[in-house]
């Protein structure tokens, strides 16, 4: 088999969440961060014929990139990449060597907060968080508006940047670690529960993230 560009993009993104990945048979890829505060799931164009695990996903992708659209051939304990003149072997690892996602997706509670997040707004907030070096991003409901804000909950006088997302009749501040915003570029439907979990679903695609909110979050105050 050969890897589709979309599959490669998802694998690159998942490598930022967990350096290791368990491939199941079929076209569903799932990963979880070592801290278990990010879970991601994606349906990709390629169907993998066997189950296998990769310990260093970036190395796996690096070997793939050494060749021109290589063919992947799966063996019992390793796979080979090959094109017309080159060949490389990559040895599988045991799944016990890294944290793997649960067999089923998270049972998501009824969310109190819902909004759409555009690719532009997501890109702007991530750039601002980098420029201002803020460790957190919050979804804040206040004075009838929903805003996405870069913050530092440990420093009330820190610099901030905000993007208005829509209207709300509720008051809340749902806090995320900036480093946990690992989503691929795109437009998302977002749902957040006061029970400490959020769901980001890519519009028009089969890519989803479940991200934990921080203990400094509050709803209704």
XYZ file of C-alpha atoms in Angstrom:
221
model
C 0.000 0.000 0.000
C 0.980 3.651 -0.394
C 0.158 6.385 2.100
C -2.256 9.105 1.052
C -1.179 12.715 1.747
C -4.142 13.148 4.091
C -3.058 10.102 6.092
C 0.457 11.513 6.351
C -0.913 14.868 7.582
C -2.925 13.118 10.314
C 0.105 11.047 11.357
C 2.233 14.201 11.638
C -0.447 15.808 13.795
C -0.823 12.719 15.999
C 2.957 12.625 16.531
C 2.587 15.952 18.371
C 0.135 14.330 20.800
C 2.016 11.081 21.379
C 5.317 10.060 19.778
C 4.032 6.473 19.508
C 1.023 5.025 17.709
C -0.873 1.756 17.611
C -2.241 1.044 14.129
C -5.393 -1.082 14.025
C -6.699 -2.856 10.938
C -8.899 -0.552 8.887
C -8.888 3.203 8.388
C -9.475 4.511 11.922
C -6.477 6.052 13.703
C -6.647 6.976 17.389
C -4.102 8.377 19.830
C -3.932 9.678 23.384
C -1.391 11.926 25.074
C 0.879 10.348 27.719
C -0.932 12.466 30.347
C -4.286 11.187 29.009
C -5.672 14.723 28.704
C -5.957 14.676 24.893
C -7.666 11.984 22.844
C -7.808 12.197 19.052
C -9.568 10.115 16.414
C -9.478 10.280 12.614
C -10.780 8.276 9.682
C -8.173 8.328 6.910
C -8.322 7.328 3.215
C -5.956 4.373 3.707
C -6.939 1.010 5.165
C -4.185 -0.724 7.090
C -4.206 -4.499 6.546
C -2.605 -5.534 9.862
C -2.216 -4.358 13.440
C 1.195 -2.997 14.359
C 2.756 -0.364 16.612
C 5.343 2.342 15.978
C 7.389 3.722 18.883
C 8.792 6.791 17.118
C 6.210 8.090 14.685
C 8.456 10.934 13.495
C 11.149 8.409 12.575
C 8.533 6.326 10.740
C 7.487 9.422 8.774
C 11.124 10.389 8.236
C 11.919 7.033 6.657
C 8.837 7.381 4.456
C 10.088 10.816 3.383
C 13.449 9.447 2.267
C 11.734 7.923 -0.759
C 9.424 8.960 -3.551
C 5.895 7.778 -2.764
C 7.141 4.463 -1.360
C 5.263 1.204 -1.216
C 4.643 -0.220 2.261
C 4.792 -3.964 2.735
C 3.814 -5.447 6.088
C 5.550 -8.422 7.686
C 5.207 -10.195 11.027
C 7.667 -8.060 12.986
C 8.525 -5.220 10.627
C 7.452 -3.354 7.523
C 9.436 -2.280 4.491
C 9.367 0.969 2.548
C 10.504 0.748 -1.054
C 10.509 2.710 -4.285
C 12.142 1.869 -7.599
C 15.717 1.966 -6.251
C 15.594 2.159 -2.444
C 14.352 0.004 0.425
C 14.218 0.468 4.201
C 13.005 -1.703 7.050
C 11.192 -0.454 10.139
C 10.749 -2.730 13.159
C 7.468 -2.735 15.090
C 7.364 -2.197 18.855
C 5.230 -3.661 21.629
C 2.128 -1.648 22.612
C 3.124 -2.112 26.262
C 5.934 0.393 25.656
C 3.606 3.418 25.474
C 0.213 4.787 26.495
C -2.573 3.667 24.164
C -6.109 5.066 23.820
C -9.126 3.313 25.329
C -10.966 0.925 23.046
C -13.993 3.238 22.893
C -14.265 7.000 22.547
C -15.065 9.085 25.599
C -18.678 9.105 26.768
C -19.191 12.833 26.374
C -21.662 14.460 28.810
C -24.256 16.987 27.623
C -22.275 20.176 26.949
C -23.371 23.532 28.339
C -21.258 25.480 25.840
C -21.335 25.221 22.050
C -19.824 27.386 19.328
C -18.078 27.301 15.957
C -14.341 27.938 15.775
C -13.007 29.053 12.396
C -9.566 28.185 11.108
C -8.685 31.903 11.102
C -9.714 32.417 14.731
C -7.821 29.306 15.810
C -4.726 30.435 13.930
C -4.936 33.949 15.408
C -5.265 32.758 19.003
C -2.357 30.325 18.644
C -0.133 33.031 17.155
C -1.088 35.405 19.965
C -0.384 32.784 22.625
C 3.053 32.259 21.104
C 3.835 35.978 20.845
C 2.604 36.741 24.369
C 4.003 33.489 25.772
C 0.781 32.726 27.636
C 0.489 29.228 29.120
C -3.297 29.007 28.839
C -6.219 29.684 26.528
C -9.711 30.212 27.947
C -13.220 30.181 26.530
C -14.935 32.950 28.461
C -18.632 33.785 28.618
C -19.133 37.314 29.935
C -21.472 40.257 29.268
C -23.401 38.287 26.650
C -20.351 37.365 24.546
C -18.208 34.262 24.053
C -14.514 35.018 23.690
C -11.397 32.944 23.169
C -8.677 34.533 25.284
C -4.980 33.975 25.924
C -4.401 34.105 29.679
C -2.139 33.203 32.560
C -4.281 32.214 35.541
C -1.255 32.487 37.840
C -0.649 36.123 36.848
C -3.647 38.474 36.834
C -1.572 41.238 35.238
C -0.382 39.180 32.271
C -0.898 40.355 28.688
C -3.989 39.037 26.901
C -5.428 38.706 23.413
C -9.041 37.822 22.637
C -11.226 36.789 19.710
C -15.011 37.171 19.884
C -16.830 33.987 18.863
C -20.528 34.702 19.389
C -23.258 35.371 21.924
C -24.123 33.671 25.207
C -26.456 34.205 28.126
C -24.213 32.332 30.575
C -21.096 33.152 32.574
C -18.075 30.841 32.566
C -14.334 30.549 32.129
C -13.168 27.225 30.727
C -9.386 27.029 30.798
C -7.071 24.932 28.608
C -3.320 24.570 28.571
C -2.028 26.204 25.401
C 0.166 23.172 24.771
C -2.956 20.986 24.578
C -4.368 22.818 21.560
C -2.941 20.315 19.067
C -5.722 20.506 16.486
C -4.987 20.442 12.768
C -5.922 23.521 10.753
C -9.615 23.726 9.928
C -13.055 24.859 11.043
C -14.408 23.134 14.152
C -17.666 22.556 15.966
C -16.795 22.907 19.646
C -18.687 21.621 22.683
C -17.525 22.046 26.282
C -18.912 20.376 29.389
C -18.599 21.826 32.881
C -17.550 18.309 33.933
C -14.024 18.958 32.642
C -14.001 17.815 29.020
C -14.358 19.395 25.581
C -14.954 18.087 22.062
C -13.551 19.605 18.857
C -14.975 18.122 15.630
C -13.635 19.137 12.237
C -16.412 20.392 9.973
C -16.786 18.258 6.864
C -14.299 15.689 8.117
C -13.877 12.666 10.355
C -11.339 14.191 12.735
C -12.113 14.712 16.425
C -10.300 15.770 19.590
C -11.358 15.458 23.212
C -9.375 17.839 25.422
C -9.538 18.150 29.204
C -10.165 21.536 30.799
C -8.059 22.703 33.718
C -9.018 22.752 37.411
C -9.043 26.570 37.308
C -12.136 26.442 35.052
C -15.522 27.505 36.388
C -19.058 27.553 35.069
C -21.883 29.799 36.284
C -19.772 32.387 38.058
